[in-house]
Amino acid sequence: MPRNNLTDKQKKYVRDNAILGGKALSEALGVNVGQIYQYATDEGFSVKKGGKYDPREKGIRKMTRGYSLWPKNYRLYKKLLVERDGLRCHYCDYLMSYQEAQIDHILAKARGGSDAPTNLVLACGRCNVLKSTLCYDCPEFRDAIGK
C-alpha cells in the first residue's frame, strides 16, 4: 500500500499552499488530514497554519533537554507524534488504532539514539518488536518486514 495516495496535482497544491495549514488543505482537497501531514513529513516541509512557530515543539524540546523523561511523558509524546505523523506505521504503512500505536526510536537508544522528536516515530507492535535495536536500513529488519 502506498504511503499516501495524493495525486501529483494535489501534492503540488499542498506544497504551494502549505501556509494554510493541514486542516484547511485537507478540507480544500477532500482528503484525510493524515495524508497531508504524512506527505509533508515525507517531503520535509511544514504545513503549519500561517507558517507560525508551533508551541508544541517548544514543549518537546524542553522535555528532551539534558535528560530523558521516559515513560513519565509517554502519553504526551504519543499524542504529539500522532498529530505529526498520523496513525500509520512508519515502517510497514499499517493503519493502526491509537491503542495499537507504539513509539519507536529510529536509531535505537542502545545504538546511541536519543529521545529527540526527530528520532521518534509511531510503529505497529509487529514492526517495533522485529526492529528491536536494529537500524532501519539493516537487511535483517528490511527482510523481516518484507521491504
mmCIF file of N, CA and C in Angstrom:
data_model
loop_
_atom_site.group_PDB
_atom_site.id
_atom_site.type_symbol
_atom_site.label_atom_id
_atom_site.label_comp_id
_atom_site.label_asym_id
_atom_site.label_seq_id
_atom_site.Cartn_x
_atom_site.Cartn_y
_atom_site.Cartn_z
ATOM 1 N N MET A 1 0.844 -1.181 0.000
ATOM 2 C CA MET A 1 0.000 0.000 0.000
ATOM 3 C C MET A 1 0.887 1.241 0.000
ATOM 4 N N PRO A 2 0.634 2.197 -0.857
ATOM 5 C CA PRO A 2 1.485 3.391 -0.908
ATOM 6 C C PRO A 2 1.381 4.210 0.376
ATOM 7 N N ARG A 3 2.430 4.948 0.657
ATOM 8 C CA ARG A 3 2.491 5.737 1.892
ATOM 9 C C ARG A 3 1.387 6.790 1.915
ATOM 10 N N ASN A 4 1.074 7.396 0.802
ATOM 11 C CA ASN A 4 -0.089 8.277 0.689
ATOM 12 C C ASN A 4 -0.571 8.192 -0.745
ATOM 13 N N ASN A 5 -1.819 8.521 -0.968
ATOM 14 C CA ASN A 5 -2.354 8.384 -2.318
ATOM 15 C C ASN A 5 -2.812 9.723 -2.882
ATOM 16 N N LEU A 6 -2.055 10.768 -2.615
ATOM 17 C CA LEU A 6 -2.348 12.066 -3.205
ATOM 18 C C LEU A 6 -1.895 12.073 -4.660
ATOM 19 N N THR A 7 -2.674 12.703 -5.512
ATOM 20 C CA THR A 7 -2.271 12.827 -6.907
ATOM 21 C C THR A 7 -1.174 13.883 -7.017
ATOM 22 N N ASP A 8 -0.502 13.908 -8.163
ATOM 23 C CA ASP A 8 0.555 14.902 -8.369
ATOM 24 C C ASP A 8 0.001 16.321 -8.265
ATOM 25 N N LYS A 9 -1.209 16.526 -8.774
ATOM 26 C CA LYS A 9 -1.843 17.842 -8.707
ATOM 27 C C LYS A 9 -2.114 18.236 -7.247
ATOM 28 N N GLN A 10 -2.599 17.264 -6.438
ATOM 29 C CA GLN A 10 -2.851 17.529 -5.025
ATOM 30 C C GLN A 10 -1.550 17.816 -4.283
ATOM 31 N N LYS A 11 -0.498 17.060 -4.611
ATOM 32 C CA LYS A 11 0.800 17.278 -3.972
ATOM 33 C C LYS A 11 1.318 18.684 -4.258
ATOM 34 N N LYS A 12 1.181 19.129 -5.511
ATOM 35 C CA LYS A 12 1.621 20.471 -5.870
ATOM 36 C C LYS A 12 0.802 21.513 -5.108
ATOM 37 N N TYR A 13 -0.508 21.292 -4.992
ATOM 38 C CA TYR A 13 -1.369 22.221 -4.270
ATOM 39 C C TYR A 13 -0.937 22.303 -2.792
ATOM 40 N N VAL A 14 -0.663 21.148 -2.185
ATOM 41 C CA VAL A 14 -0.235 21.128 -0.783
ATOM 42 C C VAL A 14 1.067 21.898 -0.618
ATOM 43 N N ARG A 15 2.040 21.633 -1.500
ATOM 44 C CA ARG A 15 3.340 22.307 -1.388
ATOM 45 C C ARG A 15 3.194 23.824 -1.595
ATOM 46 N N ASP A 16 2.386 24.230 -2.572
ATOM 47 C CA ASP A 16 2.221 25.652 -2.875
ATOM 48 C C ASP A 16 1.409 26.400 -1.810
ATOM 49 N N ASN A 17 0.547 25.684 -1.083
ATOM 50 C CA ASN A 17 -0.346 26.337 -0.121
ATOM 51 C C ASN A 17 -0.145 25.836 1.300
ATOM 52 N N ALA A 18 1.046 25.360 1.615
ATOM 53 C CA ALA A 18 1.326 24.790 2.933
ATOM 54 C C ALA A 18 1.022 25.760 4.066
ATOM 55 N N ILE A 19 1.131 27.037 3.801
ATOM 56 C CA ILE A 19 0.915 28.058 4.825
ATOM 57 C C ILE A 19 -0.525 28.071 5.341
ATOM 58 N N LEU A 20 -1.452 27.469 4.590
ATOM 59 C CA LEU A 20 -2.853 27.418 5.013
ATOM 60 C C LEU A 20 -3.068 26.493 6.202
ATOM 61 N N GLY A 21 -2.188 25.524 6.357
ATOM 62 C CA GLY A 21 -2.331 24.557 7.445
ATOM 63 C C GLY A 21 -2.936 23.256 6.952
ATOM 64 N N GLY A 22 -2.632 22.166 7.649
ATOM 65 C CA GLY A 22 -3.062 20.827 7.249
ATOM 66 C C GLY A 22 -4.560 20.645 7.189
ATOM 67 N N LYS A 23 -5.276 21.176 8.183
ATOM 68 C CA LYS A 23 -6.733 21.001 8.212
ATOM 69 C C LYS A 23 -7.402 21.719 7.044
ATOM 70 N N ALA A 24 -6.982 22.947 6.766
ATOM 71 C CA ALA A 24 -7.570 23.700 5.654
ATOM 72 C C ALA A 24 -7.266 23.015 4.324
ATOM 73 N N LEU A 25 -6.062 22.497 4.177
ATOM 74 C CA LEU A 25 -5.696 21.798 2.939
ATOM 75 C C LEU A 25 -6.518 20.530 2.760
ATOM 76 N N SER A 26 -6.713 19.777 3.857
ATOM 77 C CA SER A 26 -7.491 18.538 3.741
ATOM 78 C C SER A 26 -8.940 18.836 3.367
ATOM 79 N N GLU A 27 -9.502 19.922 3.909
ATOM 80 C CA GLU A 27 -10.877 20.296 3.559
ATOM 81 C C GLU A 27 -10.966 20.754 2.107
ATOM 82 N N ALA A 28 -9.968 21.504 1.658
ATOM 83 C CA ALA A 28 -9.984 22.011 0.284
ATOM 84 C C ALA A 28 -9.847 20.872 -0.729
ATOM 85 N N LEU A 29 -9.036 19.872 -0.388
ATOM 86 C CA LEU A 29 -8.795 18.771 -1.324
ATOM 87 C C LEU A 29 -9.741 17.595 -1.111
ATOM 88 N N GLY A 30 -10.449 17.590 0.008
ATOM 89 C CA GLY A 30 -11.370 16.492 0.301
ATOM 90 C C GLY A 30 -10.648 15.198 0.631
ATOM 91 N N VAL A 31 -9.504 15.297 1.307
ATOM 92 C CA VAL A 31 -8.740 14.114 1.701
ATOM 93 C C VAL A 31 -8.541 14.131 3.209
ATOM 94 N N ASN A 32 -8.091 13.014 3.735
ATOM 95 C CA ASN A 32 -7.819 12.881 5.156
ATOM 96 C C ASN A 32 -6.646 13.768 5.543
ATOM 97 N N VAL A 33 -6.761 14.461 6.671
ATOM 98 C CA VAL A 33 -5.698 15.358 7.123
ATOM 99 C C VAL A 33 -4.396 14.579 7.358
ATOM 100 N N GLY A 34 -4.502 13.313 7.731
ATOM 101 C CA GLY A 34 -3.314 12.481 7.941
ATOM 102 C C GLY A 34 -2.488 12.336 6.670
ATOM 103 N N GLN A 35 -3.151 12.276 5.518
ATOM 104 C CA GLN A 35 -2.435 12.178 4.248
ATOM 105 C C GLN A 35 -1.619 13.444 3.993
ATOM 106 N N ILE A 36 -2.188 14.579 4.340
ATOM 107 C CA ILE A 36 -1.490 15.859 4.158
ATOM 108 C C ILE A 36 -0.242 15.889 5.037
ATOM 109 N N TYR A 37 -0.423 15.574 6.327
ATOM 110 C CA TYR A 37 0.710 15.599 7.245
ATOM 111 C C TYR A 37 1.767 14.571 6.859
ATOM 112 N N GLN A 38 1.325 13.392 6.433
ATOM 113 C CA GLN A 38 2.290 12.356 6.053
ATOM 114 C C GLN A 38 3.103 12.785 4.842
ATOM 115 N N TYR A 39 2.445 13.364 3.833
ATOM 116 C CA TYR A 39 3.154 13.837 2.645
ATOM 117 C C TYR A 39 4.158 14.924 3.016
ATOM 118 N N ALA A 40 3.724 15.871 3.849
ATOM 119 C CA ALA A 40 4.619 16.962 4.251
ATOM 120 C C ALA A 40 5.817 16.413 5.023
ATOM 121 N N THR A 41 5.588 15.449 5.913
ATOM 122 C CA THR A 41 6.682 14.849 6.675
ATOM 123 C C THR A 41 7.643 14.119 5.753
ATOM 124 N N ASP A 42 7.104 13.331 4.831
ATOM 125 C CA ASP A 42 7.953 12.586 3.892
ATOM 126 C C ASP A 42 8.799 13.512 3.028
ATOM 127 N N GLU A 43 8.229 14.660 2.651
ATOM 128 C CA GLU A 43 8.926 15.594 1.767
ATOM 129 C C GLU A 43 9.751 16.632 2.532
ATOM 130 N N GLY A 44 9.626 16.651 3.860
ATOM 131 C CA GLY A 44 10.453 17.509 4.683
ATOM 132 C C GLY A 44 10.056 18.975 4.712
ATOM 133 N N PHE A 45 8.760 19.262 4.647
ATOM 134 C CA PHE A 45 8.317 20.646 4.810
ATOM 135 C C PHE A 45 7.152 20.697 5.789
ATOM 136 N N SER A 46 6.845 21.883 6.257
ATOM 137 C CA SER A 46 5.838 22.075 7.281
ATOM 138 C C SER A 46 4.520 22.554 6.678
ATOM 139 N N VAL A 47 3.422 22.089 7.258
ATOM 140 C CA VAL A 47 2.100 22.582 6.859
ATOM 141 C C VAL A 47 1.429 23.261 8.046
ATOM 142 N N LYS A 48 2.229 23.980 8.825
ATOM 143 C CA LYS A 48 1.680 24.719 9.962
ATOM 144 C C LYS A 48 0.918 25.935 9.458
ATOM 145 N N LYS A 49 -0.231 26.174 10.024
ATOM 146 C CA LYS A 49 -1.060 27.294 9.605
ATOM 147 C C LYS A 49 -0.306 28.604 9.797
ATOM 148 N N GLY A 50 -0.226 29.375 8.759
ATOM 149 C CA GLY A 50 0.447 30.664 8.822
ATOM 150 C C GLY A 50 1.956 30.581 8.890
ATOM 151 N N GLY A 51 2.490 29.370 8.871
ATOM 152 C CA GLY A 51 3.927 29.210 8.956
ATOM 153 C C GLY A 51 4.474 29.639 10.308
ATOM 154 N N LYS A 52 3.596 29.724 11.305
ATOM 155 C CA LYS A 52 3.985 30.209 12.619
ATOM 156 C C LYS A 52 4.697 29.125 13.411
ATOM 157 N N TYR A 53 5.426 29.568 14.406
ATOM 158 C CA TYR A 53 6.097 28.680 15.330
ATOM 159 C C TYR A 53 5.053 27.884 16.102
ATOM 160 N N ASP A 54 5.249 26.602 16.219
ATOM 161 C CA ASP A 54 4.303 25.739 16.913
ATOM 162 C C ASP A 54 4.756 25.554 18.365
ATOM 163 N N PRO A 55 3.969 25.999 19.344
ATOM 164 C CA PRO A 55 4.392 25.904 20.739
ATOM 165 C C PRO A 55 4.607 24.470 21.218
ATOM 166 N N ARG A 56 3.989 23.477 20.554
ATOM 167 C CA ARG A 56 4.194 22.081 20.963
ATOM 168 C C ARG A 56 5.643 21.673 20.779
ATOM 169 N N GLU A 57 6.320 22.216 19.749
ATOM 170 C CA GLU A 57 7.722 21.879 19.530
ATOM 171 C C GLU A 57 8.580 22.367 20.689
ATOM 172 N N LYS A 58 8.264 23.526 21.210
ATOM 173 C CA LYS A 58 8.998 24.047 22.356
ATOM 174 C C LYS A 58 8.835 23.098 23.543
ATOM 175 N N GLY A 59 7.625 22.590 23.727
ATOM 176 C CA GLY A 59 7.370 21.653 24.817
ATOM 177 C C GLY A 59 8.172 20.377 24.673
ATOM 178 N N ILE A 60 8.268 19.863 23.466
ATOM 179 C CA ILE A 60 9.044 18.641 23.249
ATOM 180 C C ILE A 60 10.520 18.922 23.495
ATOM 181 N N ARG A 61 11.026 20.050 23.008
ATOM 182 C CA ARG A 61 12.433 20.375 23.223
ATOM 183 C C ARG A 61 12.752 20.488 24.705
ATOM 184 N N LYS A 62 11.837 21.095 25.479
ATOM 185 C CA LYS A 62 12.049 21.209 26.925
ATOM 186 C C LYS A 62 12.128 19.824 27.566
ATOM 187 N N MET A 63 11.243 18.924 27.127
ATOM 188 C CA MET A 63 11.214 17.595 27.733
ATOM 189 C C MET A 63 12.470 16.799 27.427
ATOM 190 N N THR A 64 13.090 17.034 26.297
ATOM 191 C CA THR A 64 14.242 16.233 25.898
ATOM 192 C C THR A 64 15.569 16.909 26.194
ATOM 193 N N ARG A 65 15.549 18.089 26.767
ATOM 194 C CA ARG A 65 16.783 18.818 27.033
ATOM 195 C C ARG A 65 17.487 18.237 28.251
ATOM 196 N N GLY A 66 18.670 17.652 28.030
ATOM 197 C CA GLY A 66 19.524 17.251 29.132
ATOM 198 C C GLY A 66 19.253 15.896 29.740
ATOM 199 N N TYR A 67 18.020 15.434 29.744
ATOM 200 C CA TYR A 67 17.728 14.149 30.346
ATOM 201 C C TYR A 67 16.443 13.580 29.754
ATOM 202 N N SER A 68 16.270 12.295 29.952
ATOM 203 C CA SER A 68 15.102 11.627 29.391
ATOM 204 C C SER A 68 13.991 11.522 30.431
ATOM 205 N N LEU A 69 12.779 11.766 30.014
ATOM 206 C CA LEU A 69 11.648 11.668 30.918
ATOM 207 C C LEU A 69 10.789 10.431 30.626
ATOM 208 N N TRP A 70 11.311 9.448 29.886
ATOM 209 C CA TRP A 70 10.557 8.217 29.649
ATOM 210 C C TRP A 70 10.273 7.583 30.978
ATOM 211 N N PRO A 71 9.201 6.936 31.229
ATOM 212 C CA PRO A 71 7.956 6.992 30.483
ATOM 213 C C PRO A 71 7.012 8.049 31.031
ATOM 214 N N LYS A 72 7.531 8.950 31.871
ATOM 215 C CA LYS A 72 6.683 9.940 32.531
ATOM 216 C C LYS A 72 5.790 10.689 31.546
ATOM 217 N N ASN A 73 6.333 11.142 30.445
ATOM 218 C CA ASN A 73 5.552 11.906 29.478
ATOM 219 C C ASN A 73 5.228 11.093 28.226
ATOM 220 N N TYR A 74 5.171 9.796 28.356
ATOM 221 C CA TYR A 74 4.889 8.910 27.225
ATOM 222 C C TYR A 74 3.602 9.299 26.505
ATOM 223 N N ARG A 75 2.553 9.568 27.258
ATOM 224 C CA ARG A 75 1.257 9.904 26.633
ATOM 225 C C ARG A 75 1.344 11.196 25.830
ATOM 226 N N LEU A 76 2.073 12.180 26.354
ATOM 227 C CA LEU A 76 2.221 13.442 25.634
ATOM 228 C C LEU A 76 3.031 13.225 24.356
ATOM 229 N N TYR A 77 4.124 12.480 24.439
ATOM 230 C CA TYR A 77 4.929 12.180 23.253
ATOM 231 C C TYR A 77 4.058 11.507 22.205
ATOM 232 N N LYS A 78 3.299 10.504 22.624
ATOM 233 C CA LYS A 78 2.474 9.748 21.679
ATOM 234 C C LYS A 78 1.450 10.650 21.019
ATOM 235 N N LYS A 79 0.803 11.499 21.799
ATOM 236 C CA LYS A 79 -0.198 12.416 21.253
ATOM 237 C C LYS A 79 0.428 13.343 20.212
ATOM 238 N N LEU A 80 1.599 13.897 20.514
ATOM 239 C CA LEU A 80 2.271 14.797 19.585
ATOM 240 C C LEU A 80 2.729 14.069 18.323
ATOM 241 N N LEU A 81 3.172 12.817 18.467
ATOM 242 C CA LEU A 81 3.583 12.039 17.295
ATOM 243 C C LEU A 81 2.386 11.701 16.413
ATOM 244 N N VAL A 82 1.243 11.412 17.012
ATOM 245 C CA VAL A 82 0.034 11.134 16.229
ATOM 246 C C VAL A 82 -0.376 12.383 15.460
ATOM 247 N N GLU A 83 -0.292 13.549 16.102
ATOM 248 C CA GLU A 83 -0.621 14.797 15.412
ATOM 249 C C GLU A 83 0.335 15.048 14.252
ATOM 250 N N ARG A 84 1.604 14.726 14.446
ATOM 251 C CA ARG A 84 2.606 14.977 13.415
ATOM 252 C C ARG A 84 2.527 13.968 12.260
ATOM 253 N N ASP A 85 2.391 12.676 12.597
ATOM 254 C CA ASP A 85 2.536 11.616 11.596
ATOM 255 C C ASP A 85 1.259 10.888 11.228
ATOM 256 N N GLY A 86 0.195 11.060 11.977
ATOM 257 C CA GLY A 86 -0.997 10.268 11.721
ATOM 258 C C GLY A 86 -0.839 8.898 12.374
ATOM 259 N N LEU A 87 -1.779 8.010 12.138
ATOM 260 C CA LEU A 87 -1.766 6.696 12.786
ATOM 261 C C LEU A 87 -1.324 5.586 11.835
ATOM 262 N N ARG A 88 -0.306 5.843 11.040
ATOM 263 C CA ARG A 88 0.249 4.814 10.159
ATOM 264 C C ARG A 88 1.610 4.382 10.671
ATOM 265 N N CYS A 89 1.866 3.075 10.600
ATOM 266 C CA CYS A 89 3.182 2.557 10.993
ATOM 267 C C CYS A 89 4.224 3.160 10.054
ATOM 268 N N HIS A 90 5.265 3.680 10.625
ATOM 269 C CA HIS A 90 6.329 4.318 9.850
ATOM 270 C C HIS A 90 7.032 3.318 8.929
ATOM 271 N N TYR A 91 7.051 2.053 9.328
ATOM 272 C CA TYR A 91 7.827 1.050 8.596
ATOM 273 C C TYR A 91 7.007 0.264 7.570
ATOM 274 N N CYS A 92 5.804 -0.190 7.943
ATOM 275 C CA CYS A 92 5.033 -1.042 7.016
ATOM 276 C C CYS A 92 3.768 -0.373 6.503
ATOM 277 N N ASP A 93 3.486 0.868 6.939
ATOM 278 C CA ASP A 93 2.335 1.644 6.495
ATOM 279 C C ASP A 93 0.992 1.061 6.947
ATOM 280 N N TYR A 94 1.012 0.255 7.997
ATOM 281 C CA TYR A 94 -0.211 -0.314 8.561
ATOM 282 C C TYR A 94 -1.006 0.781 9.260
ATOM 283 N N LEU A 95 -2.305 0.854 8.998
ATOM 284 C CA LEU A 95 -3.170 1.831 9.651
ATOM 285 C C LEU A 95 -3.565 1.275 11.017
ATOM 286 N N MET A 96 -3.122 1.957 12.090
ATOM 287 C CA MET A 96 -3.295 1.456 13.457
ATOM 288 C C MET A 96 -4.380 2.244 14.188
ATOM 289 N N SER A 97 -4.861 1.664 15.265
ATOM 290 C CA SER A 97 -5.692 2.428 16.198
ATOM 291 C C SER A 97 -4.738 3.141 17.150
ATOM 292 N N TYR A 98 -5.247 4.092 17.891
ATOM 293 C CA TYR A 98 -4.407 4.834 18.840
ATOM 294 C C TYR A 98 -3.788 3.878 19.859
ATOM 295 N N GLN A 99 -4.565 2.873 20.305
ATOM 296 C CA GLN A 99 -4.083 1.935 21.304
ATOM 297 C C GLN A 99 -2.972 1.036 20.748
ATOM 298 N N GLU A 100 -3.036 0.711 19.463
ATOM 299 C CA GLU A 100 -2.018 -0.156 18.852
ATOM 300 C C GLU A 100 -0.699 0.568 18.603
ATOM 301 N N ALA A 101 -0.751 1.858 18.412
ATOM 302 C CA ALA A 101 0.446 2.624 18.058
ATOM 303 C C ALA A 101 1.469 2.594 19.198
ATOM 304 N N GLN A 102 2.721 2.348 18.837
ATOM 305 C CA GLN A 102 3.819 2.331 19.797
ATOM 306 C C GLN A 102 4.886 3.306 19.344
ATOM 307 N N ILE A 103 5.528 3.949 20.305
ATOM 308 C CA ILE A 103 6.612 4.867 19.971
ATOM 309 C C ILE A 103 7.878 4.061 19.748
ATOM 310 N N ASP A 104 8.578 4.367 18.669
ATOM 311 C CA ASP A 104 9.827 3.670 18.343
ATOM 312 C C ASP A 104 10.910 4.695 18.068
ATOM 313 N N HIS A 105 12.123 4.355 18.438
ATOM 314 C CA HIS A 105 13.286 5.190 18.123
ATOM 315 C C HIS A 105 13.825 4.735 16.774
ATOM 316 N N ILE A 106 13.981 5.642 15.822
ATOM 317 C CA ILE A 106 14.535 5.288 14.515
ATOM 318 C C ILE A 106 15.936 4.720 14.719
ATOM 319 N N LEU A 107 16.769 5.455 15.439
ATOM 320 C CA LEU A 107 18.072 4.948 15.848
ATOM 321 C C LEU A 107 17.921 4.576 17.311
ATOM 322 N N ALA A 108 17.978 3.275 17.603
ATOM 323 C CA ALA A 108 17.723 2.771 18.947
ATOM 324 C C ALA A 108 18.632 3.437 19.977
ATOM 325 N N LYS A 109 18.102 3.602 21.177
ATOM 326 C CA LYS A 109 18.901 4.197 22.250
ATOM 327 C C LYS A 109 20.135 3.346 22.526
ATOM 328 N N ALA A 110 20.018 2.028 22.333
ATOM 329 C CA ALA A 110 21.154 1.132 22.535
ATOM 330 C C ALA A 110 22.280 1.406 21.539
ATOM 331 N N ARG A 111 21.957 2.049 20.425
ATOM 332 C CA ARG A 111 22.955 2.394 19.410
ATOM 333 C C ARG A 111 23.299 3.879 19.418
ATOM 334 N N GLY A 112 22.911 4.573 20.485
ATOM 335 C CA GLY A 112 23.268 5.981 20.618
ATOM 336 C C GLY A 112 22.173 6.952 20.226
ATOM 337 N N GLY A 113 20.967 6.462 19.955
ATOM 338 C CA GLY A 113 19.855 7.337 19.590
ATOM 339 C C GLY A 113 19.359 8.124 20.792
ATOM 340 N N SER A 114 18.557 9.138 20.531
ATOM 341 C CA SER A 114 18.052 9.990 21.602
ATOM 342 C C SER A 114 16.531 9.986 21.605
ATOM 343 N N ASP A 115 15.965 10.689 22.578
ATOM 344 C CA ASP A 115 14.524 10.866 22.655
ATOM 345 C C ASP A 115 14.069 12.111 21.911
ATOM 346 N N ALA A 116 14.911 12.654 21.063
ATOM 347 C CA ALA A 116 14.560 13.839 20.283
ATOM 348 C C ALA A 116 13.403 13.500 19.350
ATOM 349 N N PRO A 117 12.477 14.430 19.139
ATOM 350 C CA PRO A 117 11.316 14.169 18.284
ATOM 351 C C PRO A 117 11.689 13.700 16.876
ATOM 352 N N THR A 118 12.827 14.161 16.373
ATOM 353 C CA THR A 118 13.237 13.744 15.029
ATOM 354 C C THR A 118 13.666 12.286 14.996
ATOM 355 N N ASN A 119 13.921 11.673 16.158
ATOM 356 C CA ASN A 119 14.327 10.273 16.226
ATOM 357 C C ASN A 119 13.169 9.373 16.650
ATOM 358 N N LEU A 120 11.975 9.930 16.824
ATOM 359 C CA LEU A 120 10.819 9.158 17.270
ATOM 360 C C LEU A 120 9.782 9.042 16.166
ATOM 361 N N VAL A 121 9.217 7.846 16.028
ATOM 362 C CA VAL A 121 8.141 7.596 15.070
ATOM 363 C C VAL A 121 7.142 6.649 15.710
ATOM 364 N N LEU A 122 5.977 6.516 15.091
ATOM 365 C CA LEU A 122 4.999 5.536 15.537
ATOM 366 C C LEU A 122 5.165 4.264 14.718
ATOM 367 N N ALA A 123 5.108 3.131 15.397
ATOM 368 C CA ALA A 123 5.243 1.835 14.730
ATOM 369 C C ALA A 123 4.178 0.884 15.261
ATOM 370 N N CYS A 124 3.793 -0.063 14.430
ATOM 371 C CA CYS A 124 2.873 -1.098 14.900
ATOM 372 C C CYS A 124 3.676 -2.043 15.802
ATOM 373 N N GLY A 125 2.999 -2.828 16.596
ATOM 374 C CA GLY A 125 3.667 -3.732 17.526
ATOM 375 C C GLY A 125 4.591 -4.709 16.820
ATOM 376 N N ARG A 126 4.151 -5.237 15.688
ATOM 377 C CA ARG A 126 4.950 -6.211 14.940
ATOM 378 C C ARG A 126 6.286 -5.619 14.517
ATOM 379 N N CYS A 127 6.245 -4.441 13.888
ATOM 380 C CA CYS A 127 7.478 -3.815 13.409
ATOM 381 C C CYS A 127 8.370 -3.384 14.572
ATOM 382 N N ASN A 128 7.773 -2.902 15.643
ATOM 383 C CA ASN A 128 8.551 -2.466 16.792
ATOM 384 C C ASN A 128 9.318 -3.635 17.403
ATOM 385 N N VAL A 129 8.657 -4.795 17.505
ATOM 386 C CA VAL A 129 9.325 -5.987 18.051
ATOM 387 C C VAL A 129 10.381 -6.492 17.076
ATOM 388 N N LEU A 130 10.068 -6.536 15.780
ATOM 389 C CA LEU A 130 11.037 -7.007 14.795
ATOM 390 C C LEU A 130 12.265 -6.111 14.725
ATOM 391 N N LYS A 131 12.043 -4.813 14.813
ATOM 392 C CA LYS A 131 13.152 -3.872 14.694
ATOM 393 C C LYS A 131 14.054 -3.938 15.912
ATOM 394 N N SER A 132 13.459 -3.970 17.093
ATOM 395 C CA SER A 132 14.217 -4.037 18.340
ATOM 396 C C SER A 132 15.339 -3.004 18.320
ATOM 397 N N THR A 133 16.596 -3.442 18.359
ATOM 398 C CA THR A 133 17.722 -2.499 18.335
ATOM 399 C C THR A 133 18.377 -2.425 16.961
ATOM 400 N N LEU A 134 17.752 -3.056 15.961
ATOM 401 C CA LEU A 134 18.308 -2.979 14.611
ATOM 402 C C LEU A 134 18.115 -1.574 14.046
ATOM 403 N N CYS A 135 18.893 -1.234 13.043
ATOM 404 C CA CYS A 135 18.696 0.045 12.378
ATOM 405 C C CYS A 135 17.662 -0.137 11.268
ATOM 406 N N TYR A 136 17.075 0.951 10.846
ATOM 407 C CA TYR A 136 16.030 0.911 9.824
ATOM 408 C C TYR A 136 16.538 0.299 8.522
ATOM 409 N N ASP A 137 17.785 0.554 8.174
ATOM 410 C CA ASP A 137 18.344 0.056 6.917
ATOM 411 C C ASP A 137 19.008 -1.309 7.039
ATOM 412 N N CYS A 138 18.997 -1.910 8.241
ATOM 413 C CA CYS A 138 19.615 -3.232 8.406
ATOM 414 C C CYS A 138 18.880 -4.253 7.535
ATOM 415 N N PRO A 139 19.623 -5.064 6.773
ATOM 416 C CA PRO A 139 18.975 -6.055 5.899
ATOM 417 C C PRO A 139 18.070 -7.015 6.662
ATOM 418 N N GLU A 140 18.448 -7.384 7.886
ATOM 419 C CA GLU A 140 17.631 -8.326 8.658
ATOM 420 C C GLU A 140 16.235 -7.751 8.916
ATOM 421 N N PHE A 141 16.182 -6.474 9.258
ATOM 422 C CA PHE A 141 14.899 -5.832 9.529
ATOM 423 C C PHE A 141 14.097 -5.669 8.244
ATOM 424 N N ARG A 142 14.745 -5.200 7.186
ATOM 425 C CA ARG A 142 14.049 -4.992 5.907
ATOM 426 C C ARG A 142 13.474 -6.326 5.389
ATOM 427 N N ASP A 143 14.227 -7.428 5.522
ATOM 428 C CA ASP A 143 13.751 -8.744 5.102
ATOM 429 C C ASP A 143 12.551 -9.179 5.949
ATOM 430 N N ALA A 144 12.629 -8.909 7.255
ATOM 431 C CA ALA A 144 11.567 -9.344 8.163
ATOM 432 C C ALA A 144 10.241 -8.654 7.867
ATOM 433 N N ILE A 145 10.276 -7.382 7.504
ATOM 434 C CA ILE A 145 9.012 -6.686 7.227
ATOM 435 C C ILE A 145 8.622 -6.769 5.755
ATOM 436 N N GLY A 146 9.501 -7.342 4.937
ATOM 437 C CA GLY A 146 9.165 -7.562 3.534
ATOM 438 C C GLY A 146 9.332 -6.359 2.644
ATOM 439 N N LYS A 147 10.282 -5.482 2.926
ATOM 440 C CA LYS A 147 10.527 -4.308 2.072
ATOM 441 C C LYS A 147 11.931 -4.347 1.543
#
